[in-house]
Amino acid sequence: MTDTDLIAERENQTPAELTLSLCKDLSMTLAKFPKVRLGHFPTPLEPMDRLSEQLGGPRLWVKRDDCTGLSTGGNKTRKLEYLMAVAQEEGADTIITQGATQSNHARQTTAASAKLGMACHILLEDRTGSNDPNYILNGNVLLDRLHGASVSKRGSGIDMNDEMETLADKLRADGKQPYIIPGGGSNAIGALGYVNCARELVEQAASLGLNIDALIHATGSSGTQAGLVAGLTAIQSDIHLLGIGVRAPKEKQEQMVFDLAQKTADHMGTGLQIARSDVRANTDYVGPGYGLPTDGMIEAVKLLAQTEGLLFDPVYSGKGLDGLIDQIRKGYFDGMNDVVFLHTGGSAALFGYADTFGLPGYSD
Ligand SMILES: *Cc1c(COP(=O)(O)O)cnc(C)c1O
């Protein structure tokens, strides 16, 4: 008998009823934290029938966190709902954050700042060395500027946290009240957004009568996966969670996720312990490096655009999908019926990578 069965019996609840009452408890825990509304939630959970048929593995679903609504959407919106609320509580008038040149996090942060009437400074680290005008000016960079943020560049390998602190000192000397949001919004505050997403997804599945076997997504600065691990642990879910890495090697990625998941659990203050064995990352799909295209990513992005009409991105969700598709072919999900891909967004970056896809010109 598992713990879940035991508690269910003790409280005379079916496992399904228990799950829903744990979801309710988690909602109450999260309600203690300040939060500002920035997005459209819950995001849809939709079947990908044509893709499932084509791949011949488990039935595939997509959790549409690309549809969070904020400036073309994406996973940073959930984190920013908690982070921006803290910034407001602390009396901030200026937001500072950092990311890679085509950072989706930077773009959503500039939009959130605009919506809340705050100034926004973003520092963009040149991680790829690309001088392609689309890469350095179009896509997310265009939107950062459109939202009114000031945008500065930094070379690769510079300590971006130091750079943000230096900028904050300068702004304070000018009488501003800056609030620093870490890269990717990945700290114990931001990760609460994905604790809540775990609850949202499980409740949504329950309402559809769907039993999710596995949940897959792209993992980078780790806040998304850390929040999901903490949330799934809180509701005693046995959904198999797998992050597909986009930058760091496996050991480092898993350690980052684990550390942040435990910090997030501690921040929640409910005594939750994270099991190291619940943290899984596959980093075989990074290719030559962060933000650098791979053949698998290109194929995956095209396949989803052409079978499901869905837009994925070259840096994160496209590599995540490459991992999903390849692992289906390798039998990783054998014996599983329903697998959900969490679409973390990023399609605005496609315009920064316009030449990557080798698309044909006009037919006539
Ligand atoms: C930031 C980002 C991720 C990774 O999320 P982390 O919380 O940083 O691990 C995945 N997909 C997209 C599109 C992103 O912008």
mmCIF file of C-alpha atoms and ligand atoms in Angstrom:
data_model
loop_
_atom_site.group_PDB
_atom_site.id
_atom_site.type_symbol
_atom_site.label_atom_id
_atom_site.label_comp_id
_atom_site.label_asym_id
_atom_site.label_seq_id
_atom_site.Cartn_x
_atom_site.Cartn_y
_atom_site.Cartn_z
ATOM 1 C CA MET A 1 0.000 0.000 0.000
ATOM 2 C CA THR A 2 1.450 3.382 -0.956
ATOM 3 C CA ASP A 3 1.325 6.430 1.312
ATOM 4 C CA THR A 4 -1.323 7.850 -0.957
ATOM 5 C CA ASP A 5 -3.532 4.786 -0.527
ATOM 6 C CA LEU A 6 -3.051 4.870 3.213
ATOM 7 C CA ILE A 7 -4.036 8.477 3.633
ATOM 8 C CA ALA A 8 -6.943 7.953 1.254
ATOM 9 C CA GLU A 9 -8.204 5.053 3.316
ATOM 10 C CA ARG A 10 -7.704 6.927 6.543
ATOM 11 C CA GLU A 11 -9.712 9.862 5.307
ATOM 12 C CA ASN A 12 -12.122 7.640 3.470
ATOM 13 C CA GLN A 13 -11.354 9.345 0.165
ATOM 14 C CA THR A 14 -10.683 7.781 -3.197
ATOM 15 C CA PRO A 15 -7.204 8.599 -4.602
ATOM 16 C CA ALA A 16 -8.893 11.018 -7.027
ATOM 17 C CA GLU A 17 -10.685 12.790 -4.181
ATOM 18 C CA LEU A 18 -7.461 12.949 -2.219
ATOM 19 C CA THR A 19 -5.633 14.531 -5.160
ATOM 20 C CA LEU A 20 -8.265 17.225 -5.403
ATOM 21 C CA SER A 21 -8.155 17.974 -1.684
ATOM 22 C CA LEU A 22 -4.347 18.219 -1.824
ATOM 23 C CA CYS A 23 -4.750 20.632 -4.752
ATOM 24 C CA LYS A 24 -7.079 22.712 -2.612
ATOM 25 C CA ASP A 25 -4.561 22.715 0.268
ATOM 26 C CA LEU A 26 -1.849 23.826 -2.144
ATOM 27 C CA SER A 27 -4.048 26.648 -3.426
ATOM 28 C CA MET A 28 -4.473 27.833 0.143
ATOM 29 C CA THR A 29 -0.723 27.686 0.777
ATOM 30 C CA LEU A 30 -0.064 29.728 -2.368
ATOM 31 C CA ALA A 31 -2.782 32.250 -1.551
ATOM 32 C CA LYS A 32 -0.542 33.561 1.259
ATOM 33 C CA PHE A 33 1.928 34.944 -1.280
ATOM 34 C CA PRO A 34 1.462 38.289 -3.020
ATOM 35 C CA LYS A 35 0.584 37.926 -6.674
ATOM 36 C CA VAL A 36 -0.321 40.334 -9.417
ATOM 37 C CA ARG A 37 -2.430 39.289 -12.377
ATOM 38 C CA LEU A 38 -0.480 39.467 -15.641
ATOM 39 C CA GLY A 39 -1.700 36.537 -17.719
ATOM 40 C CA HIS A 40 -4.596 34.395 -18.889
ATOM 41 C CA PHE A 41 -5.064 31.367 -16.671
ATOM 42 C CA PRO A 42 -5.683 28.493 -16.685
ATOM 43 C CA THR A 43 -3.893 27.927 -19.973
ATOM 44 C CA PRO A 44 -5.512 25.309 -22.243
ATOM 45 C CA LEU A 45 -4.599 21.615 -22.224
ATOM 46 C CA GLU A 46 -5.091 20.259 -25.732
ATOM 47 C CA PRO A 47 -4.556 16.948 -27.530
ATOM 48 C CA MET A 48 -2.012 16.790 -30.368
ATOM 49 C CA ASP A 49 -3.784 14.127 -32.409
ATOM 50 C CA ARG A 50 -1.941 14.459 -35.697
ATOM 51 C CA LEU A 51 1.450 14.437 -34.024
ATOM 52 C CA SER A 52 0.503 11.442 -31.861
ATOM 53 C CA GLU A 53 -0.624 9.533 -34.919
ATOM 54 C CA GLN A 54 2.518 10.378 -36.836
ATOM 55 C CA LEU A 55 4.865 9.324 -34.027
ATOM 56 C CA GLY A 56 2.905 6.218 -33.044
ATOM 57 C CA GLY A 57 3.778 6.421 -29.338
ATOM 58 C CA PRO A 58 1.671 7.599 -26.401
ATOM 59 C CA ARG A 59 -1.188 10.057 -26.843
ATOM 60 C CA LEU A 60 0.430 13.497 -26.764
ATOM 61 C CA TRP A 61 -1.039 16.600 -25.177
ATOM 62 C CA VAL A 62 0.174 20.171 -25.017
ATOM 63 C CA LYS A 63 -0.195 22.453 -22.001
ATOM 64 C CA ARG A 64 -0.400 25.860 -23.650
ATOM 65 C CA ASP A 65 1.791 28.079 -21.484
ATOM 66 C CA ASP A 66 2.690 29.786 -24.755
ATOM 67 C CA CYS A 67 -0.820 31.270 -24.383
ATOM 68 C CA THR A 68 -0.311 33.158 -21.129
ATOM 69 C CA GLY A 69 -1.224 36.303 -23.034
ATOM 70 C CA LEU A 70 1.526 38.676 -21.924
ATOM 71 C CA SER A 71 3.341 40.047 -24.995
ATOM 72 C CA THR A 72 3.012 36.788 -26.998
ATOM 73 C CA GLY A 73 3.105 34.712 -23.808
ATOM 74 C CA GLY A 74 5.433 32.142 -22.296
ATOM 75 C CA ASN A 75 6.467 30.544 -19.051
ATOM 76 C CA LYS A 76 7.979 33.653 -17.464
ATOM 77 C CA THR A 77 4.499 35.166 -17.027
ATOM 78 C CA ARG A 78 3.619 32.772 -14.178
ATOM 79 C CA LYS A 79 6.876 33.592 -12.383
ATOM 80 C CA LEU A 80 6.460 37.323 -12.925
ATOM 81 C CA GLU A 81 3.026 37.305 -11.319
ATOM 82 C CA TYR A 82 4.766 36.507 -8.009
ATOM 83 C CA LEU A 83 8.004 38.441 -8.607
ATOM 84 C CA MET A 84 6.366 41.688 -9.701
ATOM 85 C CA ALA A 85 4.014 41.568 -6.711
ATOM 86 C CA VAL A 86 7.026 41.489 -4.377
ATOM 87 C CA ALA A 87 8.644 44.322 -6.341
ATOM 88 C CA GLN A 88 5.464 46.374 -5.871
ATOM 89 C CA GLU A 89 5.296 45.544 -2.149
ATOM 90 C CA GLU A 90 8.879 46.713 -1.747
ATOM 91 C CA GLY A 91 8.025 50.021 -3.388
ATOM 92 C CA ALA A 92 10.096 49.462 -6.519
ATOM 93 C CA ASP A 93 9.728 51.888 -9.414
ATOM 94 C CA THR A 94 12.303 50.219 -11.660
ATOM 95 C CA ILE A 95 12.882 46.596 -12.665
ATOM 96 C CA ILE A 96 16.277 45.202 -13.651
ATOM 97 C CA THR A 97 16.747 41.785 -15.204
ATOM 98 C CA GLN A 98 19.115 39.945 -17.531
ATOM 99 C CA GLY A 99 19.097 37.210 -20.134
ATOM 100 C CA ALA A 100 20.526 36.099 -23.456
ATOM 101 C CA THR A 101 20.030 38.387 -26.474
ATOM 102 C CA GLN A 102 16.796 36.643 -27.549
ATOM 103 C CA SER A 103 15.580 36.255 -23.969
ATOM 104 C CA ASN A 104 11.868 35.505 -23.651
ATOM 105 C CA HIS A 105 12.178 36.280 -19.968
ATOM 106 C CA ALA A 106 13.474 39.779 -20.691
ATOM 107 C CA ARG A 107 10.614 40.389 -23.142
ATOM 108 C CA GLN A 108 7.902 39.293 -20.697
ATOM 109 C CA THR A 109 9.546 41.340 -17.932
ATOM 110 C CA THR A 110 9.542 44.483 -20.085
ATOM 111 C CA ALA A 111 5.826 43.939 -20.789
ATOM 112 C CA ALA A 112 5.010 43.314 -17.109
ATOM 113 C CA SER A 113 6.909 46.461 -16.123
ATOM 114 C CA ALA A 114 5.000 48.491 -18.703
ATOM 115 C CA LYS A 115 1.683 47.128 -17.466
ATOM 116 C CA LEU A 116 2.523 47.999 -13.857
ATOM 117 C CA GLY A 117 3.920 51.424 -14.705
ATOM 118 C CA MET A 118 7.529 50.682 -13.783
ATOM 119 C CA ALA A 119 10.707 51.509 -15.665
ATOM 120 C CA CYS A 120 12.653 48.495 -16.919
ATOM 121 C CA HIS A 121 16.345 47.976 -17.646
ATOM 122 C CA ILE A 122 17.483 44.785 -19.236
ATOM 123 C CA LEU A 123 21.014 43.521 -19.707
ATOM 124 C CA LEU A 124 21.436 41.135 -22.620
ATOM 125 C CA GLU A 125 24.367 38.729 -22.594
ATOM 126 C CA ASP A 126 25.795 37.809 -25.981
ATOM 127 C CA ARG A 127 25.962 34.034 -25.511
ATOM 128 C CA THR A 128 26.036 33.060 -29.193
ATOM 129 C CA GLY A 129 28.384 35.608 -30.812
ATOM 130 C CA SER A 130 25.883 35.989 -33.682
ATOM 131 C CA ASN A 131 25.890 39.249 -35.644
ATOM 132 C CA ASP A 132 22.831 38.316 -37.695
ATOM 133 C CA PRO A 133 20.745 41.517 -37.707
ATOM 134 C CA ASN A 134 17.604 39.472 -37.036
ATOM 135 C CA TYR A 135 19.212 37.917 -33.982
ATOM 136 C CA ILE A 136 20.442 41.159 -32.461
ATOM 137 C CA LEU A 137 17.533 43.451 -33.409
ATOM 138 C CA ASN A 138 14.420 41.465 -34.278
ATOM 139 C CA GLY A 139 12.206 39.025 -32.333
ATOM 140 C CA ASN A 140 12.360 39.520 -28.581
ATOM 141 C CA VAL A 141 14.818 42.430 -28.856
ATOM 142 C CA LEU A 142 12.337 44.379 -30.980
ATOM 143 C CA LEU A 143 9.597 43.732 -28.409
ATOM 144 C CA ASP A 144 11.836 44.706 -25.454
ATOM 145 C CA ARG A 145 12.264 48.119 -27.027
ATOM 146 C CA LEU A 146 8.616 48.369 -28.054
ATOM 147 C CA HIS A 147 7.654 47.910 -24.396
ATOM 148 C CA GLY A 148 9.860 50.896 -23.595
ATOM 149 C CA ALA A 149 12.698 49.156 -21.776
ATOM 150 C CA SER A 150 16.278 50.338 -21.924
ATOM 151 C CA VAL A 151 18.409 47.579 -23.388
ATOM 152 C CA SER A 152 22.172 47.155 -22.836
ATOM 153 C CA LYS A 153 24.515 44.510 -24.180
ATOM 154 C CA ARG A 154 27.144 42.584 -22.272
ATOM 155 C CA GLY A 155 29.815 40.216 -23.556
ATOM 156 C CA SER A 156 29.667 36.482 -22.959
ATOM 157 C CA GLY A 157 31.045 35.074 -19.709
ATOM 158 C CA ILE A 158 30.581 38.299 -17.728
ATOM 159 C CA ASP A 159 29.053 37.933 -14.248
ATOM 160 C CA MET A 160 25.566 39.174 -15.064
ATOM 161 C CA ASN A 161 24.511 39.283 -11.407
ATOM 162 C CA ASP A 162 27.371 41.688 -10.679
ATOM 163 C CA GLU A 163 26.338 43.764 -13.654
ATOM 164 C CA MET A 164 22.770 43.992 -12.350
ATOM 165 C CA GLU A 165 23.997 44.990 -8.849
ATOM 166 C CA THR A 166 26.222 47.701 -10.328
ATOM 167 C CA LEU A 167 23.306 49.074 -12.329
ATOM 168 C CA ALA A 168 21.049 48.959 -9.253
ATOM 169 C CA ASP A 169 23.615 50.974 -7.247
ATOM 170 C CA LYS A 170 23.737 53.575 -9.989
ATOM 171 C CA LEU A 171 19.947 53.819 -10.131
ATOM 172 C CA ARG A 172 19.725 54.144 -6.340
ATOM 173 C CA ALA A 173 22.255 56.980 -6.459
ATOM 174 C CA ASP A 174 19.846 58.669 -8.896
ATOM 175 C CA GLY A 175 17.008 58.312 -6.403
ATOM 176 C CA LYS A 176 15.348 55.283 -8.007
ATOM 177 C CA GLN A 177 14.032 52.191 -6.257
ATOM 178 C CA PRO A 178 15.269 49.279 -8.361
ATOM 179 C CA TYR A 179 14.205 45.644 -7.909
ATOM 180 C CA ILE A 180 16.405 42.938 -9.407
ATOM 181 C CA ILE A 181 14.780 39.886 -10.953
ATOM 182 C CA PRO A 182 17.272 37.060 -11.532
ATOM 183 C CA GLY A 183 17.798 35.566 -15.002
ATOM 184 C CA GLY A 184 14.769 33.522 -16.038
ATOM 185 C CA GLY A 185 12.892 34.745 -12.962
ATOM 186 C CA SER A 186 14.283 31.620 -11.338
ATOM 187 C CA ASN A 187 14.305 31.945 -7.592
ATOM 188 C CA ALA A 188 12.001 30.633 -4.862
ATOM 189 C CA ILE A 189 9.529 33.465 -5.507
ATOM 190 C CA GLY A 190 9.290 33.001 -9.272
ATOM 191 C CA ALA A 191 9.148 29.214 -9.027
ATOM 192 C CA LEU A 192 5.856 29.523 -7.113
ATOM 193 C CA GLY A 193 4.305 30.181 -10.520
ATOM 194 C CA TYR A 194 5.139 26.619 -11.525
ATOM 195 C CA VAL A 195 4.112 25.156 -8.187
ATOM 196 C CA ASN A 196 0.744 26.607 -9.087
ATOM 197 C CA CYS A 197 0.970 25.305 -12.659
ATOM 198 C CA ALA A 198 1.409 21.748 -11.337
ATOM 199 C CA ARG A 199 -1.834 22.153 -9.394
ATOM 200 C CA GLU A 200 -3.617 23.756 -12.337
ATOM 201 C CA LEU A 201 -2.595 20.950 -14.689
ATOM 202 C CA VAL A 202 -3.581 18.165 -12.322
ATOM 203 C CA GLU A 203 -6.995 19.732 -11.673
ATOM 204 C CA GLN A 204 -7.486 20.257 -15.392
ATOM 205 C CA ALA A 205 -6.604 16.641 -16.160
ATOM 206 C CA ALA A 206 -8.998 15.469 -13.447
ATOM 207 C CA SER A 207 -11.815 17.487 -14.978
ATOM 208 C CA LEU A 208 -11.122 15.832 -18.346
ATOM 209 C CA GLY A 209 -10.907 12.366 -16.752
ATOM 210 C CA LEU A 210 -7.322 12.235 -18.022
ATOM 211 C CA ASN A 211 -4.576 10.371 -16.208
ATOM 212 C CA ILE A 212 -1.260 12.038 -17.103
ATOM 213 C CA ASP A 213 1.659 9.598 -17.149
ATOM 214 C CA ALA A 214 4.454 12.029 -17.945
ATOM 215 C CA LEU A 215 5.146 15.734 -18.276
ATOM 216 C CA ILE A 216 8.026 16.971 -20.447
ATOM 217 C CA HIS A 217 9.385 20.483 -20.986
ATOM 218 C CA ALA A 218 12.494 22.488 -21.800
ATOM 219 C CA THR A 219 14.599 23.357 -18.741
ATOM 220 C CA GLY A 220 17.083 26.243 -18.566
ATOM 221 C CA SER A 221 17.469 28.503 -15.549
ATOM 222 C CA SER A 222 15.495 25.787 -13.708
ATOM 223 C CA GLY A 223 12.620 27.702 -12.106
ATOM 224 C CA THR A 224 9.987 25.986 -14.205
ATOM 225 C CA GLN A 225 11.083 22.464 -13.371
ATOM 226 C CA ALA A 226 11.856 23.319 -9.738
ATOM 227 C CA GLY A 227 8.349 24.722 -9.275
ATOM 228 C CA LEU A 228 6.773 21.715 -10.978
ATOM 229 C CA VAL A 229 8.763 19.270 -8.828
ATOM 230 C CA ALA A 230 7.723 21.088 -5.649
ATOM 231 C CA GLY A 231 4.098 21.348 -6.784
ATOM 232 C CA LEU A 232 3.820 17.704 -7.862
ATOM 233 C CA THR A 233 5.432 16.636 -4.581
ATOM 234 C CA ALA A 234 2.967 18.746 -2.594
ATOM 235 C CA ILE A 235 0.007 17.034 -4.236
ATOM 236 C CA GLN A 236 1.655 13.582 -4.068
ATOM 237 C CA SER A 237 1.383 13.188 -7.814
ATOM 238 C CA ASP A 238 3.138 10.298 -9.521
ATOM 239 C CA ILE A 239 3.402 12.102 -12.884
ATOM 240 C CA HIS A 240 6.834 11.358 -14.338
ATOM 241 C CA LEU A 241 8.493 14.753 -14.877
ATOM 242 C CA LEU A 242 11.369 15.151 -17.340
ATOM 243 C CA GLY A 243 13.244 18.350 -18.238
ATOM 244 C CA ILE A 244 15.068 18.591 -21.548
ATOM 245 C CA GLY A 245 18.179 20.718 -21.038
ATOM 246 C CA VAL A 246 19.137 23.644 -23.270
ATOM 247 C CA ARG A 247 22.444 24.705 -21.756
ATOM 248 C CA ALA A 248 24.087 22.991 -18.767
ATOM 249 C CA PRO A 249 25.308 19.384 -18.566
ATOM 250 C CA LYS A 250 22.996 16.864 -16.838
ATOM 251 C CA GLU A 251 24.621 16.798 -13.382
ATOM 252 C CA LYS A 252 24.697 20.561 -13.115
ATOM 253 C CA GLN A 253 21.172 20.986 -14.475
ATOM 254 C CA GLU A 254 19.680 18.431 -12.101
ATOM 255 C CA GLN A 255 21.527 19.926 -9.131
ATOM 256 C CA MET A 256 20.250 23.417 -10.000
ATOM 257 C CA VAL A 257 16.682 22.145 -10.276
ATOM 258 C CA PHE A 258 16.928 20.138 -7.063
ATOM 259 C CA ASP A 259 18.424 23.005 -5.048
ATOM 260 C CA LEU A 260 15.801 25.465 -6.259
ATOM 261 C CA ALA A 261 12.965 22.959 -5.761
ATOM 262 C CA GLN A 262 13.974 22.521 -2.115
ATOM 263 C CA LYS A 263 14.380 26.279 -1.643
ATOM 264 C CA THR A 264 10.941 26.783 -3.152
ATOM 265 C CA ALA A 265 9.472 24.137 -0.846
ATOM 266 C CA ASP A 266 11.156 25.871 2.127
ATOM 267 C CA HIS A 267 9.750 29.211 0.970
ATOM 268 C CA MET A 268 6.264 27.649 0.915
ATOM 269 C CA GLY A 269 6.785 26.855 4.585
ATOM 270 C CA THR A 270 4.908 23.563 4.689
ATOM 271 C CA GLY A 271 7.849 21.294 5.564
ATOM 272 C CA LEU A 272 7.866 19.672 2.138
ATOM 273 C CA GLN A 273 10.949 17.557 1.317
ATOM 274 C CA ILE A 274 12.029 17.149 -2.294
ATOM 275 C CA ALA A 275 13.334 13.751 -3.397
ATOM 276 C CA ARG A 276 16.472 13.960 -5.535
ATOM 277 C CA SER A 277 15.114 11.036 -7.568
ATOM 278 C CA ASP A 278 12.163 13.183 -8.715
ATOM 279 C CA VAL A 279 14.548 15.509 -10.551
ATOM 280 C CA ARG A 280 15.351 14.246 -14.037
ATOM 281 C CA ALA A 281 17.016 16.116 -16.876
ATOM 282 C CA ASN A 282 18.083 14.821 -20.256
ATOM 283 C CA THR A 283 20.689 17.153 -21.736
ATOM 284 C CA ASP A 284 21.387 15.215 -24.941
ATOM 285 C CA TYR A 285 19.628 17.789 -27.141
ATOM 286 C CA VAL A 286 21.646 20.947 -26.382
ATOM 287 C CA GLY A 287 23.788 20.519 -29.495
ATOM 288 C CA PRO A 288 26.746 22.890 -29.904
ATOM 289 C CA GLY A 289 25.497 25.211 -27.167
ATOM 290 C CA TYR A 290 22.844 27.509 -25.736
ATOM 291 C CA GLY A 291 20.878 29.272 -28.445
ATOM 292 C CA LEU A 292 22.695 27.485 -31.259
ATOM 293 C CA PRO A 293 20.426 25.610 -33.678
ATOM 294 C CA THR A 294 20.468 21.834 -34.098
ATOM 295 C CA ASP A 295 19.057 19.727 -36.948
ATOM 296 C CA GLY A 296 16.733 17.997 -34.477
ATOM 297 C CA MET A 297 15.347 21.332 -33.264
ATOM 298 C CA ILE A 298 14.762 22.527 -36.842
ATOM 299 C CA GLU A 299 12.940 19.296 -37.734
ATOM 300 C CA ALA A 300 10.857 19.404 -34.571
ATOM 301 C CA VAL A 301 9.810 23.038 -35.003
ATOM 302 C CA LYS A 302 8.828 22.376 -38.628
ATOM 303 C CA LEU A 303 6.986 19.177 -37.735
ATOM 304 C CA LEU A 304 4.855 20.882 -35.083
ATOM 305 C CA ALA A 305 4.181 23.885 -37.295
ATOM 306 C CA GLN A 306 3.028 21.544 -40.075
ATOM 307 C CA THR A 307 1.142 18.835 -38.144
ATOM 308 C CA GLU A 308 -0.445 20.848 -35.340
ATOM 309 C CA GLY A 309 -0.244 24.464 -36.489
ATOM 310 C CA LEU A 310 1.773 25.237 -33.358
ATOM 311 C CA LEU A 311 4.764 27.572 -33.077
ATOM 312 C CA PHE A 312 7.734 26.479 -31.000
ATOM 313 C CA ASP A 313 11.041 28.295 -30.553
ATOM 314 C CA PRO A 314 14.647 27.561 -31.563
ATOM 315 C CA VAL A 315 16.280 27.980 -28.137
ATOM 316 C CA TYR A 316 14.016 26.166 -25.663
ATOM 317 C CA SER A 317 10.752 24.552 -26.667
ATOM 318 C CA GLY A 318 12.122 23.376 -30.053
ATOM 319 C CA LYS A 319 14.988 21.536 -28.365
ATOM 320 C CA GLY A 320 12.563 20.231 -25.747
ATOM 321 C CA LEU A 321 10.370 18.837 -28.508
ATOM 322 C CA ASP A 322 13.365 17.305 -30.240
ATOM 323 C CA GLY A 323 13.981 15.479 -26.957
ATOM 324 C CA LEU A 324 10.346 14.404 -26.663
ATOM 325 C CA ILE A 325 10.202 13.070 -30.228
ATOM 326 C CA ASP A 326 13.532 11.264 -30.026
ATOM 327 C CA GLN A 327 12.701 9.723 -26.665
ATOM 328 C CA ILE A 328 9.358 8.480 -28.015
ATOM 329 C CA ARG A 329 11.282 6.787 -30.838
ATOM 330 C CA LYS A 330 13.754 5.309 -28.346
ATOM 331 C CA GLY A 331 10.924 3.838 -26.242
ATOM 332 C CA TYR A 332 11.373 5.988 -23.131
ATOM 333 C CA PHE A 333 7.595 6.342 -22.829
ATOM 334 C CA ASP A 334 6.732 2.732 -23.650
ATOM 335 C CA GLY A 335 3.873 1.586 -21.454
ATOM 336 C CA MET A 336 2.653 5.147 -20.927
ATOM 337 C CA ASN A 337 -0.665 6.256 -22.419
ATOM 338 C CA ASP A 338 -0.837 10.020 -21.995
ATOM 339 C CA VAL A 339 2.144 12.347 -22.150
ATOM 340 C CA VAL A 340 1.935 16.134 -21.826
ATOM 341 C CA PHE A 341 4.439 18.543 -23.333
ATOM 342 C CA LEU A 342 4.478 21.822 -21.448
ATOM 343 C CA HIS A 343 4.773 24.492 -24.125
ATOM 344 C CA THR A 344 6.845 27.181 -22.441
ATOM 345 C CA GLY A 345 6.451 29.657 -25.329
ATOM 346 C CA GLY A 346 9.199 31.558 -27.105
ATOM 347 C CA SER A 347 7.803 31.849 -30.626
ATOM 348 C CA ALA A 348 8.805 35.545 -30.749
ATOM 349 C CA ALA A 349 12.410 34.300 -30.969
ATOM 350 C CA LEU A 350 11.601 32.665 -34.335
ATOM 351 C CA PHE A 351 11.934 36.102 -35.919
ATOM 352 C CA GLY A 352 15.448 36.333 -34.500
ATOM 353 C CA TYR A 353 16.292 33.036 -36.239
ATOM 354 C CA ALA A 354 14.526 33.630 -39.560
ATOM 355 C CA ASP A 355 17.354 32.212 -41.695
ATOM 356 C CA THR A 356 17.795 29.077 -39.602
ATOM 357 C CA PHE A 357 14.908 27.150 -41.128
ATOM 358 C CA GLY A 358 15.962 27.179 -44.791
ATOM 359 C CA LEU A 359 12.425 27.886 -45.938
ATOM 360 C CA PRO A 360 11.546 28.123 -49.630
ATOM 361 C CA GLY A 361 10.779 31.460 -51.288
ATOM 362 C CA TYR A 362 7.583 32.298 -53.175
ATOM 363 C CA SER A 363 6.229 29.504 -55.385
ATOM 364 C CA ASP A 364 5.744 31.789 -58.360
HETATM 365 C C1 LIG B 1 12.952 30.447 -20.028
HETATM 366 C C2 LIG B 1 12.358 29.468 -20.944
HETATM 367 C C3 LIG B 1 12.392 28.082 -20.661
HETATM 368 C C4 LIG B 1 13.115 27.502 -19.495
HETATM 369 O O1 LIG B 1 12.511 27.760 -18.268
HETATM 370 P P1 LIG B 1 13.416 27.845 -16.970
HETATM 371 O O2 LIG B 1 12.462 28.125 -15.891
HETATM 372 O O3 LIG B 1 14.401 28.954 -17.224
HETATM 373 O O4 LIG B 1 14.125 26.548 -16.808
HETATM 374 C C5 LIG B 1 11.772 27.218 -21.530
HETATM 375 N N1 LIG B 1 11.151 27.674 -22.632
HETATM 376 C C6 LIG B 1 11.112 28.990 -22.956
HETATM 377 C C7 LIG B 1 10.440 29.380 -24.214
HETATM 378 C C8 LIG B 1 11.715 29.930 -22.123
HETATM 379 O O5 LIG B 1 11.672 31.213 -22.462
#
